[in-house]
Amino acid sequence: MRIAVFVENALEAGGTFQQTLTMVQAIQSLPGHDVVVLTPIADNIAQLRKHEIEAHLYNDGAWTRFIDTIGGLMPRCQKVLHLVQRIGFRRFGQNLDCRLDHLSIDLAFFNARSATPIRLSRHSYVFTVWDLCHRDHPEFPEVSANREFERREQVLNAVLPKAVAVIADSEIGADKISQWYGVDRSRVHIVPFLPSVGVRSYANGTCLSSVSSVRQKYKLPEDYFFYPAQMWPHKNHLYLFEGLAELKARFSLAPALAVSGGDKGNLSYLRNCAEKLGLADQVFFLGFVNNEDIPALYEGAKALVMPTYFGPTNLPPIEAALLGCPVIYSDTRSFRSQMGSAALYCDLSDPKSLAEQMRLILEDQATVEILKSEGLKLSSSLNEDATRESLQHIFDAYAYKRRLWNS
């Protein structure tokens, strides 16, 4: 069976691109299936080639995308589309289907939220949902402003019921997909996050950077906490600054904080907040950090601190755990389910609780060693074999049915 894997996220998407890369490599390793990688982003071609993945560029215009999509959103238009096709415009309304036909594709695979499946009228697909945070936290502007909430709902309601399989990252996520979008629970498969390819390579001894080199490069002191996250409001950087200020005021401890990630419109506000809290010399805004430097930043940090609101799981905590970096995480049911005893947890309504956990990391070496040990146990249970087995089951089950009809 031939599978088209869509890579629709740019490298700057951070963890989303890294998780996509992991899934592409896992699918390519499956026996009995051929994989074709498609991307609409030219820069991804070179990035994927670095990992020995050849990708095809497709870059359909807005009109083509619109005509392909209209049949999916308004099925009654399909009769008109068929009429236009019959008078000679064969690709009209099914440009993407024709592209997949040309590549002899049997099944499409989408590793992130995407409206592209709506364009498919003749090809089945597997769809991935890593989060439903617009439902969990609709108050945040990044999931509600400018009708973003409505766009996400429109896409999910259109594509999820038709997917031959839906992939979720956790039991909690799978249950929400089934409950909120009417997807039969047996069609929702759990494939947990794996640490990124770069972090796994670093853990195995392939080091493109070192702790000393990243400290020098980013001018970091020896004692620093690390938070890799785009500058979205839901990432909760301000709470982290407030916890750092409490740590300084209550315990006279002033470690540095290194925050990496692209500006999503919130950076200048966060810089002003750090200055008002008297933390201008403690908070290091690193900007977008190359993937080669991220593992060494984990390894050199006193701990990963991740007070995010969005879940139900996240990539940085398991990456930190693999590299022996202690984790401080938001205290929610889903995050405790992800990390268990491999993390300390902070109350997002009280920055003092974060200060207490940071102090524990700085002053209690026994706690640090326990967290490192538990983190390594957890990360060892997350392996590529389990991911491949889950994906193999999904694709083999579809291939068994696919043999029943001709192209």
mmCIF file of C-alpha atoms in Angstrom:
data_model
loop_
_atom_site.group_PDB
_atom_site.id
_atom_site.type_symbol
_atom_site.label_atom_id
_atom_site.label_comp_id
_atom_site.label_asym_id
_atom_site.label_seq_id
_atom_site.Cartn_x
_atom_site.Cartn_y
_atom_site.Cartn_z
ATOM 1 C CA MET A 1 0.000 0.000 0.000
ATOM 2 C CA ARG A 2 1.244 3.511 -0.807
ATOM 3 C CA ILE A 3 0.786 6.175 1.846
ATOM 4 C CA ALA A 4 1.052 9.936 1.320
ATOM 5 C CA VAL A 5 2.335 11.674 4.445
ATOM 6 C CA PHE A 6 1.566 15.389 4.517
ATOM 7 C CA VAL A 7 4.136 17.646 6.212
ATOM 8 C CA GLU A 8 2.338 20.977 6.420
ATOM 9 C CA ASN A 9 4.253 22.576 9.306
ATOM 10 C CA ALA A 10 7.385 24.679 8.922
ATOM 11 C CA LEU A 11 10.496 24.123 11.000
ATOM 12 C CA GLU A 12 9.553 27.250 12.962
ATOM 13 C CA ALA A 13 6.497 25.346 14.235
ATOM 14 C CA GLY A 14 8.872 23.851 16.812
ATOM 15 C CA GLY A 15 7.549 20.736 18.478
ATOM 16 C CA THR A 16 4.891 20.198 15.812
ATOM 17 C CA PHE A 17 7.510 19.826 13.086
ATOM 18 C CA GLN A 18 9.662 17.625 15.320
ATOM 19 C CA GLN A 19 6.764 15.300 16.071
ATOM 20 C CA THR A 20 5.925 15.149 12.371
ATOM 21 C CA LEU A 21 9.527 14.179 11.608
ATOM 22 C CA THR A 22 9.324 11.379 14.172
ATOM 23 C CA MET A 23 6.109 10.060 12.638
ATOM 24 C CA VAL A 24 7.469 10.199 9.079
ATOM 25 C CA GLN A 25 10.499 8.150 10.058
ATOM 26 C CA ALA A 26 8.321 5.639 11.908
ATOM 27 C CA ILE A 27 5.969 5.204 8.938
ATOM 28 C CA GLN A 28 8.867 4.841 6.503
ATOM 29 C CA SER A 29 10.216 1.957 8.564
ATOM 30 C CA LEU A 30 7.002 -0.089 8.363
ATOM 31 C CA PRO A 31 7.167 -3.256 6.262
ATOM 32 C CA GLY A 32 4.644 -3.741 3.490
ATOM 33 C CA HIS A 33 3.997 -0.049 2.808
ATOM 34 C CA ASP A 34 5.599 2.596 0.591
ATOM 35 C CA VAL A 35 5.665 6.214 1.719
ATOM 36 C CA VAL A 36 5.525 9.422 -0.307
ATOM 37 C CA VAL A 37 6.111 12.662 1.625
ATOM 38 C CA LEU A 38 4.306 15.784 0.411
ATOM 39 C CA THR A 39 4.837 19.331 1.672
ATOM 40 C CA PRO A 40 3.573 22.769 0.553
ATOM 41 C CA ILE A 41 6.612 24.473 2.154
ATOM 42 C CA ALA A 42 9.729 24.697 -0.010
ATOM 43 C CA ASP A 43 12.118 25.103 2.941
ATOM 44 C CA ASN A 44 10.962 21.764 4.337
ATOM 45 C CA ILE A 45 12.514 19.927 1.381
ATOM 46 C CA ALA A 46 16.053 20.687 2.540
ATOM 47 C CA GLN A 47 15.201 20.158 6.214
ATOM 48 C CA LEU A 48 13.751 16.727 5.524
ATOM 49 C CA ARG A 49 16.660 15.792 3.255
ATOM 50 C CA LYS A 50 19.006 16.292 6.220
ATOM 51 C CA HIS A 51 17.216 13.310 7.749
ATOM 52 C CA GLU A 52 17.396 11.323 4.496
ATOM 53 C CA ILE A 53 13.719 11.950 3.718
ATOM 54 C CA GLU A 54 12.871 12.877 0.142
ATOM 55 C CA ALA A 55 9.759 15.035 -0.163
ATOM 56 C CA HIS A 56 7.648 16.286 -3.071
ATOM 57 C CA LEU A 57 6.620 19.927 -3.148
ATOM 58 C CA TYR A 58 3.018 20.799 -3.899
ATOM 59 C CA ASN A 59 1.901 24.389 -3.813
ATOM 60 C CA ASP A 60 -1.680 24.751 -4.975
ATOM 61 C CA GLY A 61 -3.064 28.247 -5.343
ATOM 62 C CA ALA A 62 -5.906 29.703 -3.324
ATOM 63 C CA TRP A 63 -8.452 29.196 -6.153
ATOM 64 C CA THR A 64 -7.523 25.507 -6.538
ATOM 65 C CA ARG A 65 -7.765 24.951 -2.807
ATOM 66 C CA PHE A 66 -11.129 26.711 -2.695
ATOM 67 C CA ILE A 67 -12.660 24.670 -5.532
ATOM 68 C CA ASP A 68 -11.355 21.412 -4.031
ATOM 69 C CA THR A 69 -12.736 22.372 -0.631
ATOM 70 C CA ILE A 70 -16.191 23.561 -1.636
ATOM 71 C CA GLY A 71 -17.380 20.044 -2.426
ATOM 72 C CA GLY A 72 -16.346 18.846 1.018
ATOM 73 C CA LEU A 73 -18.045 21.679 2.888
ATOM 74 C CA MET A 74 -21.074 21.850 0.588
ATOM 75 C CA PRO A 75 -21.759 18.346 -0.778
ATOM 76 C CA ARG A 76 -24.675 19.589 -2.876
ATOM 77 C CA CYS A 77 -22.137 21.413 -5.043
ATOM 78 C CA GLN A 78 -20.742 18.026 -6.075
ATOM 79 C CA LYS A 79 -23.272 17.710 -8.941
ATOM 80 C CA VAL A 80 -22.039 20.978 -10.415
ATOM 81 C CA LEU A 81 -18.425 19.886 -10.013
ATOM 82 C CA HIS A 82 -19.186 16.581 -11.790
ATOM 83 C CA LEU A 83 -20.807 18.474 -14.648
ATOM 84 C CA VAL A 84 -17.737 20.680 -15.106
ATOM 85 C CA GLN A 85 -15.505 17.601 -14.989
ATOM 86 C CA ARG A 86 -17.582 15.827 -17.658
ATOM 87 C CA ILE A 87 -17.212 18.681 -20.141
ATOM 88 C CA GLY A 88 -13.432 18.350 -20.063
ATOM 89 C CA PHE A 89 -12.105 19.894 -16.839
ATOM 90 C CA ARG A 90 -11.227 16.549 -15.228
ATOM 91 C CA ARG A 91 -9.264 17.987 -12.308
ATOM 92 C CA PHE A 92 -11.887 20.613 -11.434
ATOM 93 C CA GLY A 93 -12.816 20.150 -7.783
ATOM 94 C CA GLN A 94 -10.479 17.185 -7.324
ATOM 95 C CA ASN A 95 -7.023 18.570 -7.984
ATOM 96 C CA LEU A 96 -5.531 16.960 -4.883
ATOM 97 C CA ASP A 97 -7.200 13.616 -5.597
ATOM 98 C CA CYS A 98 -5.708 13.653 -9.099
ATOM 99 C CA ARG A 99 -2.281 14.423 -7.670
ATOM 100 C CA LEU A 100 -2.556 11.438 -5.339
ATOM 101 C CA ASP A 101 -3.797 9.280 -8.201
ATOM 102 C CA HIS A 102 -0.708 10.212 -10.203
ATOM 103 C CA LEU A 103 1.415 9.014 -7.273
ATOM 104 C CA SER A 104 -0.687 5.812 -6.914
ATOM 105 C CA ILE A 105 -1.614 6.738 -3.341
ATOM 106 C CA ASP A 106 -3.993 4.493 -1.406
ATOM 107 C CA LEU A 107 -4.162 6.391 1.887
ATOM 108 C CA ALA A 108 -3.281 9.888 3.106
ATOM 109 C CA PHE A 109 -1.788 10.587 6.536
ATOM 110 C CA PHE A 110 -2.044 13.925 8.334
ATOM 111 C CA ASN A 111 0.096 14.393 11.410
ATOM 112 C CA ALA A 112 -1.339 17.716 12.560
ATOM 113 C CA ARG A 113 -4.582 19.661 12.449
ATOM 114 C CA SER A 114 -5.237 20.445 8.792
ATOM 115 C CA ALA A 115 -8.080 21.476 6.503
ATOM 116 C CA THR A 116 -6.504 19.611 3.585
ATOM 117 C CA PRO A 117 -8.545 16.386 4.062
ATOM 118 C CA ILE A 118 -11.685 18.358 3.191
ATOM 119 C CA ARG A 119 -10.260 18.590 -0.347
ATOM 120 C CA LEU A 120 -10.233 14.807 -0.750
ATOM 121 C CA SER A 121 -13.300 13.306 -2.402
ATOM 122 C CA ARG A 122 -11.905 9.883 -3.324
ATOM 123 C CA HIS A 123 -9.036 9.120 -0.952
ATOM 124 C CA SER A 124 -9.315 7.900 2.609
ATOM 125 C CA TYR A 125 -7.101 9.378 5.289
ATOM 126 C CA VAL A 126 -5.758 9.060 8.819
ATOM 127 C CA PHE A 127 -5.987 12.237 10.888
ATOM 128 C CA THR A 128 -4.057 13.274 13.991
ATOM 129 C CA VAL A 129 -5.329 15.444 16.862
ATOM 130 C CA TRP A 130 -2.640 16.413 19.360
ATOM 131 C CA ASP A 131 -4.810 18.832 21.314
ATOM 132 C CA LEU A 132 -8.291 20.302 21.619
ATOM 133 C CA CYS A 133 -7.204 23.307 23.641
ATOM 134 C CA HIS A 134 -9.555 25.680 21.880
ATOM 135 C CA ARG A 135 -12.303 23.721 23.678
ATOM 136 C CA ASP A 136 -10.395 23.381 26.960
ATOM 137 C CA HIS A 137 -9.350 27.041 27.189
ATOM 138 C CA PRO A 138 -11.385 29.170 24.742
ATOM 139 C CA GLU A 139 -10.506 32.315 26.688
ATOM 140 C CA PHE A 140 -7.017 32.535 25.180
ATOM 141 C CA PRO A 141 -6.795 34.866 22.155
ATOM 142 C CA GLU A 142 -4.690 32.453 20.098
ATOM 143 C CA VAL A 143 -7.624 30.025 19.942
ATOM 144 C CA SER A 144 -10.554 32.467 19.971
ATOM 145 C CA ALA A 145 -9.640 35.770 18.308
ATOM 146 C CA ASN A 146 -10.458 36.387 14.641
ATOM 147 C CA ARG A 147 -12.794 33.363 14.553
ATOM 148 C CA GLU A 148 -9.970 30.890 15.197
ATOM 149 C CA PHE A 149 -12.274 28.844 17.421
ATOM 150 C CA GLU A 150 -14.882 28.618 14.681
ATOM 151 C CA ARG A 151 -12.286 27.656 12.054
ATOM 152 C CA ARG A 152 -10.953 24.836 14.195
ATOM 153 C CA GLU A 153 -14.443 23.552 14.894
ATOM 154 C CA GLN A 154 -15.360 23.669 11.224
ATOM 155 C CA VAL A 155 -12.286 21.639 10.254
ATOM 156 C CA LEU A 156 -12.611 19.055 13.017
ATOM 157 C CA ASN A 157 -16.326 18.529 12.473
ATOM 158 C CA ALA A 158 -15.713 18.101 8.754
ATOM 159 C CA VAL A 159 -12.722 15.741 8.836
ATOM 160 C CA LEU A 160 -12.927 13.632 11.991
ATOM 161 C CA PRO A 161 -16.098 11.603 11.302
ATOM 162 C CA LYS A 162 -14.793 10.588 7.855
ATOM 163 C CA ALA A 163 -11.264 9.574 8.968
ATOM 164 C CA VAL A 164 -10.588 5.843 8.788
ATOM 165 C CA ALA A 165 -8.535 6.295 11.945
ATOM 166 C CA VAL A 166 -7.802 9.171 14.315
ATOM 167 C CA ILE A 167 -4.574 9.375 16.307
ATOM 168 C CA ALA A 168 -4.490 10.933 19.781
ATOM 169 C CA ASP A 169 -1.607 11.354 22.215
ATOM 170 C CA SER A 170 -3.338 10.082 25.364
ATOM 171 C CA GLU A 171 -6.423 8.369 26.784
ATOM 172 C CA ILE A 172 -7.751 11.735 27.924
ATOM 173 C CA GLY A 173 -7.353 13.188 24.447
ATOM 174 C CA ALA A 174 -8.908 10.134 22.793
ATOM 175 C CA ASP A 175 -11.964 10.280 25.049
ATOM 176 C CA LYS A 176 -12.514 13.964 24.245
ATOM 177 C CA ILE A 177 -12.298 13.323 20.492
ATOM 178 C CA SER A 178 -14.889 10.583 20.770
ATOM 179 C CA GLN A 179 -17.199 12.553 23.052
ATOM 180 C CA TRP A 180 -17.045 15.960 21.378
ATOM 181 C CA TYR A 181 -16.946 14.964 17.707
ATOM 182 C CA GLY A 182 -18.933 11.743 17.613
ATOM 183 C CA VAL A 183 -16.045 9.534 16.513
ATOM 184 C CA ASP A 184 -16.459 5.896 17.473
ATOM 185 C CA ARG A 185 -13.914 5.249 20.230
ATOM 186 C CA SER A 186 -12.601 2.150 18.445
ATOM 187 C CA ARG A 187 -11.397 4.375 15.607
ATOM 188 C CA VAL A 188 -9.279 6.546 17.928
ATOM 189 C CA HIS A 189 -5.775 5.147 18.441
ATOM 190 C CA ILE A 190 -3.317 6.330 21.092
ATOM 191 C CA VAL A 191 0.233 7.059 19.949
ATOM 192 C CA PRO A 192 2.116 8.937 22.718
ATOM 193 C CA PHE A 193 4.673 11.623 21.961
ATOM 194 C CA LEU A 194 8.271 10.520 21.525
ATOM 195 C CA PRO A 195 11.258 12.785 22.214
ATOM 196 C CA SER A 196 12.382 14.535 19.037
ATOM 197 C CA VAL A 197 14.892 12.929 16.684
ATOM 198 C CA GLY A 198 17.589 15.386 17.758
ATOM 199 C CA VAL A 199 17.076 14.748 21.460
ATOM 200 C CA ARG A 200 17.132 10.980 20.952
ATOM 201 C CA SER A 201 20.332 11.266 18.916
ATOM 202 C CA TYR A 202 21.919 13.455 21.600
ATOM 203 C CA ALA A 203 20.960 10.936 24.292
ATOM 204 C CA ASN A 204 22.641 8.231 22.208
ATOM 205 C CA GLY A 205 25.901 10.164 22.057
ATOM 206 C CA THR A 206 25.559 12.152 18.826
ATOM 207 C CA CYS A 207 26.302 15.651 20.100
ATOM 208 C CA LEU A 208 26.266 18.612 17.707
ATOM 209 C CA SER A 209 26.639 21.017 20.610
ATOM 210 C CA SER A 210 27.637 20.867 24.277
ATOM 211 C CA VAL A 211 26.544 22.381 27.562
ATOM 212 C CA SER A 212 29.600 24.637 27.651
ATOM 213 C CA SER A 213 29.141 25.779 24.054
ATOM 214 C CA VAL A 214 25.469 26.728 24.472
ATOM 215 C CA ARG A 215 26.202 28.563 27.709
ATOM 216 C CA GLN A 216 28.851 30.545 25.890
ATOM 217 C CA LYS A 217 26.705 31.088 22.808
ATOM 218 C CA TYR A 218 23.701 32.409 24.750
ATOM 219 C CA LYS A 219 25.747 34.003 27.561
ATOM 220 C CA LEU A 220 24.020 31.912 30.234
ATOM 221 C CA PRO A 221 25.276 31.549 33.826
ATOM 222 C CA GLU A 222 25.821 28.117 35.341
ATOM 223 C CA ASP A 223 22.509 28.049 37.227
ATOM 224 C CA TYR A 224 19.537 28.451 34.921
ATOM 225 C CA PHE A 225 16.072 27.031 34.413
ATOM 226 C CA PHE A 226 14.891 26.368 30.872
ATOM 227 C CA TYR A 227 11.552 26.808 29.110
ATOM 228 C CA PRO A 228 11.358 26.125 25.338
ATOM 229 C CA ALA A 229 8.011 27.532 24.203
ATOM 230 C CA GLN A 230 6.672 29.892 21.582
ATOM 231 C CA MET A 231 5.622 33.257 23.001
ATOM 232 C CA TRP A 232 1.900 32.494 23.176
ATOM 233 C CA PRO A 233 -0.183 33.682 26.157
ATOM 234 C CA HIS A 234 -1.182 30.095 27.023
ATOM 235 C CA LYS A 235 2.463 29.208 27.607
ATOM 236 C CA ASN A 236 2.142 31.251 30.805
ATOM 237 C CA HIS A 237 5.545 32.941 30.849
ATOM 238 C CA LEU A 238 4.293 35.695 33.161
ATOM 239 C CA TYR A 239 3.458 33.144 35.868
ATOM 240 C CA LEU A 240 7.001 31.829 35.517
ATOM 241 C CA PHE A 241 8.416 35.331 35.978
ATOM 242 C CA GLU A 242 6.234 35.820 39.053
ATOM 243 C CA GLY A 243 7.499 32.543 40.493
ATOM 244 C CA LEU A 244 11.067 33.631 39.854
ATOM 245 C CA ALA A 245 10.389 36.939 41.637
ATOM 246 C CA GLU A 246 8.924 35.051 44.621
ATOM 247 C CA LEU A 247 12.009 32.822 44.701
ATOM 248 C CA LYS A 248 14.190 35.910 44.895
ATOM 249 C CA ALA A 249 12.082 37.749 47.488
ATOM 250 C CA ARG A 250 11.362 34.818 49.840
ATOM 251 C CA PHE A 251 14.512 32.704 49.569
ATOM 252 C CA SER A 252 17.166 35.116 48.239
ATOM 253 C CA LEU A 253 17.773 32.816 45.285
ATOM 254 C CA ALA A 254 18.301 34.376 41.868
ATOM 255 C CA PRO A 255 18.945 31.743 39.185
ATOM 256 C CA ALA A 256 18.649 32.653 35.531
ATOM 257 C CA LEU A 257 15.755 31.676 33.309
ATOM 258 C CA ALA A 258 16.366 30.838 29.649
ATOM 259 C CA VAL A 259 13.259 31.017 27.463
ATOM 260 C CA SER A 260 13.427 30.028 23.811
ATOM 261 C CA GLY A 261 10.820 30.262 21.076
ATOM 262 C CA GLY A 262 9.500 32.542 18.386
ATOM 263 C CA ASP A 263 7.539 35.712 19.061
ATOM 264 C CA LYS A 264 3.798 35.198 18.604
ATOM 265 C CA GLY A 265 2.982 38.819 19.347
ATOM 266 C CA ASN A 266 3.575 38.618 23.090
ATOM 267 C CA LEU A 267 7.349 39.122 23.365
ATOM 268 C CA SER A 268 7.469 42.879 24.006
ATOM 269 C CA TYR A 269 4.795 42.523 26.686
ATOM 270 C CA LEU A 270 6.781 39.762 28.375
ATOM 271 C CA ARG A 271 10.001 41.801 28.280
ATOM 272 C CA ASN A 272 8.184 44.679 29.992
ATOM 273 C CA CYS A 273 6.770 42.308 32.629
ATOM 274 C CA ALA A 274 10.218 40.910 33.388
ATOM 275 C CA GLU A 275 11.610 44.432 33.802
ATOM 276 C CA LYS A 276 8.763 45.524 36.093
ATOM 277 C CA LEU A 277 9.387 42.476 38.291
ATOM 278 C CA GLY A 278 13.078 43.342 38.547
ATOM 279 C CA LEU A 279 14.167 40.318 36.520
ATOM 280 C CA ALA A 280 15.763 42.012 33.518
ATOM 281 C CA ASP A 281 19.168 40.555 34.395
ATOM 282 C CA GLN A 282 17.800 37.068 35.142
ATOM 283 C CA VAL A 283 15.566 36.338 32.160
ATOM 284 C CA PHE A 284 17.348 35.453 28.918
ATOM 285 C CA PHE A 285 15.165 35.609 25.797
ATOM 286 C CA LEU A 286 16.976 33.313 23.384
ATOM 287 C CA GLY A 287 14.608 33.633 20.442
ATOM 288 C CA PHE A 288 14.143 30.701 18.070
ATOM 289 C CA VAL A 289 16.867 28.177 18.935
ATOM 290 C CA ASN A 290 18.350 25.720 16.432
ATOM 291 C CA ASN A 291 17.403 22.095 17.033
ATOM 292 C CA GLU A 292 21.089 21.276 17.480
ATOM 293 C CA ASP A 293 21.274 23.443 20.613
ATOM 294 C CA ILE A 294 18.062 22.355 22.365
ATOM 295 C CA PRO A 295 19.389 19.057 23.867
ATOM 296 C CA ALA A 296 22.419 20.735 25.421
ATOM 297 C CA LEU A 297 20.208 23.474 26.877
ATOM 298 C CA TYR A 298 18.128 20.745 28.553
ATOM 299 C CA GLU A 299 21.191 18.961 29.874
ATOM 300 C CA GLY A 300 22.754 22.111 31.318
ATOM 301 C CA ALA A 301 19.565 23.360 32.991
ATOM 302 C CA LYS A 302 18.732 22.937 36.657
ATOM 303 C CA ALA A 303 15.255 21.925 35.479
ATOM 304 C CA LEU A 304 12.734 22.329 32.729
ATOM 305 C CA VAL A 305 9.928 24.569 33.973
ATOM 306 C CA MET A 306 6.717 24.272 31.948
ATOM 307 C CA PRO A 307 3.700 26.079 33.441
ATOM 308 C CA THR A 308 1.602 25.785 30.273
ATOM 309 C CA TYR A 309 -2.184 25.601 30.230
ATOM 310 C CA PHE A 310 -2.428 23.560 27.028
ATOM 311 C CA GLY A 311 -2.212 19.769 26.836
ATOM 312 C CA PRO A 312 -3.199 17.013 27.334
ATOM 313 C CA THR A 313 0.503 16.192 26.891
ATOM 314 C CA ASN A 314 3.587 18.079 25.768
ATOM 315 C CA LEU A 315 6.897 17.186 24.169
ATOM 316 C CA PRO A 316 9.476 19.087 26.307
ATOM 317 C CA PRO A 317 8.862 17.179 29.598
ATOM 318 C CA ILE A 318 9.651 13.784 28.060
ATOM 319 C CA GLU A 319 12.648 15.228 26.216
ATOM 320 C CA ALA A 320 13.992 16.681 29.454
ATOM 321 C CA ALA A 321 13.377 13.390 31.264
ATOM 322 C CA LEU A 322 15.371 11.467 28.651
ATOM 323 C CA LEU A 323 18.344 13.796 29.122
ATOM 324 C CA GLY A 324 18.312 13.671 32.934
ATOM 325 C CA CYS A 325 16.841 17.140 33.361
ATOM 326 C CA PRO A 326 14.318 17.453 36.240
ATOM 327 C CA VAL A 327 10.844 18.705 35.325
ATOM 328 C CA ILE A 328 8.467 21.182 36.971
ATOM 329 C CA TYR A 329 5.061 20.975 35.304
ATOM 330 C CA SER A 330 1.554 22.446 35.628
ATOM 331 C CA ASP A 331 -0.529 20.561 38.164
ATOM 332 C CA THR A 332 -3.352 19.134 36.057
ATOM 333 C CA ARG A 333 -4.827 15.669 35.787
ATOM 334 C CA SER A 334 -3.624 15.184 32.224
ATOM 335 C CA PHE A 335 -0.064 16.312 32.963
ATOM 336 C CA ARG A 336 0.149 14.083 36.035
ATOM 337 C CA SER A 337 -1.065 11.252 33.818
ATOM 338 C CA GLN A 338 1.734 11.981 31.360
ATOM 339 C CA MET A 339 4.652 12.355 33.803
ATOM 340 C CA GLY A 340 3.558 10.674 37.049
ATOM 341 C CA SER A 341 6.348 10.727 39.654
ATOM 342 C CA ALA A 342 8.876 12.003 37.106
ATOM 343 C CA ALA A 343 7.989 15.648 37.754
ATOM 344 C CA LEU A 344 7.221 18.213 40.410
ATOM 345 C CA TYR A 345 3.955 20.094 39.959
ATOM 346 C CA CYS A 346 3.024 23.732 40.469
ATOM 347 C CA ASP A 347 -0.354 25.335 41.167
ATOM 348 C CA LEU A 348 -1.026 27.723 38.284
ATOM 349 C CA SER A 349 -3.144 29.928 40.534
ATOM 350 C CA ASP A 350 -0.262 30.519 42.955
ATOM 351 C CA PRO A 351 3.260 31.550 41.817
ATOM 352 C CA LYS A 352 4.505 30.804 45.349
ATOM 353 C CA SER A 353 4.050 27.091 44.669
ATOM 354 C CA LEU A 354 6.363 27.415 41.665
ATOM 355 C CA ALA A 355 8.938 29.233 43.795
ATOM 356 C CA GLU A 356 8.822 26.378 46.325
ATOM 357 C CA GLN A 357 9.449 23.769 43.630
ATOM 358 C CA MET A 358 12.303 25.778 42.117
ATOM 359 C CA ARG A 359 13.880 26.151 45.546
ATOM 360 C CA LEU A 360 13.614 22.392 46.015
ATOM 361 C CA ILE A 361 15.495 21.837 42.767
ATOM 362 C CA LEU A 362 18.240 24.270 43.799
ATOM 363 C CA GLU A 363 18.694 23.056 47.373
ATOM 364 C CA ASP A 364 17.593 19.418 47.633
ATOM 365 C CA GLN A 365 19.907 17.158 45.652
ATOM 366 C CA ALA A 366 18.099 14.020 46.824
ATOM 367 C CA THR A 367 14.884 15.230 45.171
ATOM 368 C CA VAL A 368 16.810 16.047 42.002
ATOM 369 C CA GLU A 369 18.276 12.529 41.837
ATOM 370 C CA ILE A 370 14.844 10.942 42.355
ATOM 371 C CA LEU A 371 13.371 13.046 39.548
ATOM 372 C CA LYS A 372 16.211 12.112 37.215
ATOM 373 C CA SER A 373 15.803 8.419 38.002
ATOM 374 C CA GLU A 374 12.025 8.489 37.545
ATOM 375 C CA GLY A 375 12.403 10.490 34.354
ATOM 376 C CA LEU A 376 14.755 7.944 32.826
ATOM 377 C CA LYS A 377 12.344 5.129 33.724
ATOM 378 C CA LEU A 378 9.508 6.995 32.057
ATOM 379 C CA SER A 379 11.444 7.863 28.918
ATOM 380 C CA SER A 380 12.627 4.269 28.513
ATOM 381 C CA SER A 381 8.974 3.174 28.336
ATOM 382 C CA LEU A 382 8.388 5.495 25.363
ATOM 383 C CA ASN A 383 10.034 3.791 22.434
ATOM 384 C CA GLU A 384 9.843 3.739 18.658
ATOM 385 C CA ASP A 385 8.801 0.087 18.584
ATOM 386 C CA ALA A 386 5.485 0.835 20.292
ATOM 387 C CA THR A 387 4.831 3.712 17.881
ATOM 388 C CA ARG A 388 5.581 1.526 14.865
ATOM 389 C CA GLU A 389 3.331 -1.263 16.163
ATOM 390 C CA SER A 390 0.395 1.125 16.553
ATOM 391 C CA LEU A 391 0.874 2.590 13.090
ATOM 392 C CA GLN A 392 1.369 -0.848 11.529
ATOM 393 C CA HIS A 393 -1.957 -1.983 12.989
ATOM 394 C CA ILE A 394 -3.775 1.042 11.551
ATOM 395 C CA PHE A 395 -2.305 0.706 8.062
ATOM 396 C CA ASP A 396 -2.576 -3.078 7.852
ATOM 397 C CA ALA A 397 -6.251 -2.938 8.857
ATOM 398 C CA TYR A 398 -6.978 -0.437 6.104
ATOM 399 C CA ALA A 399 -4.881 -2.351 3.532
ATOM 400 C CA TYR A 400 -6.930 -5.485 4.221
ATOM 401 C CA LYS A 401 -10.127 -3.612 3.273
ATOM 402 C CA ARG A 402 -8.477 -1.637 0.468
ATOM 403 C CA ARG A 403 -7.849 -4.831 -1.512
ATOM 404 C CA LEU A 404 -11.612 -5.125 -2.091
ATOM 405 C CA TRP A 405 -11.832 -2.426 -4.783
ATOM 406 C CA ASN A 406 -9.873 -1.182 -7.777
ATOM 407 C CA SER A 407 -8.329 2.277 -8.020
#
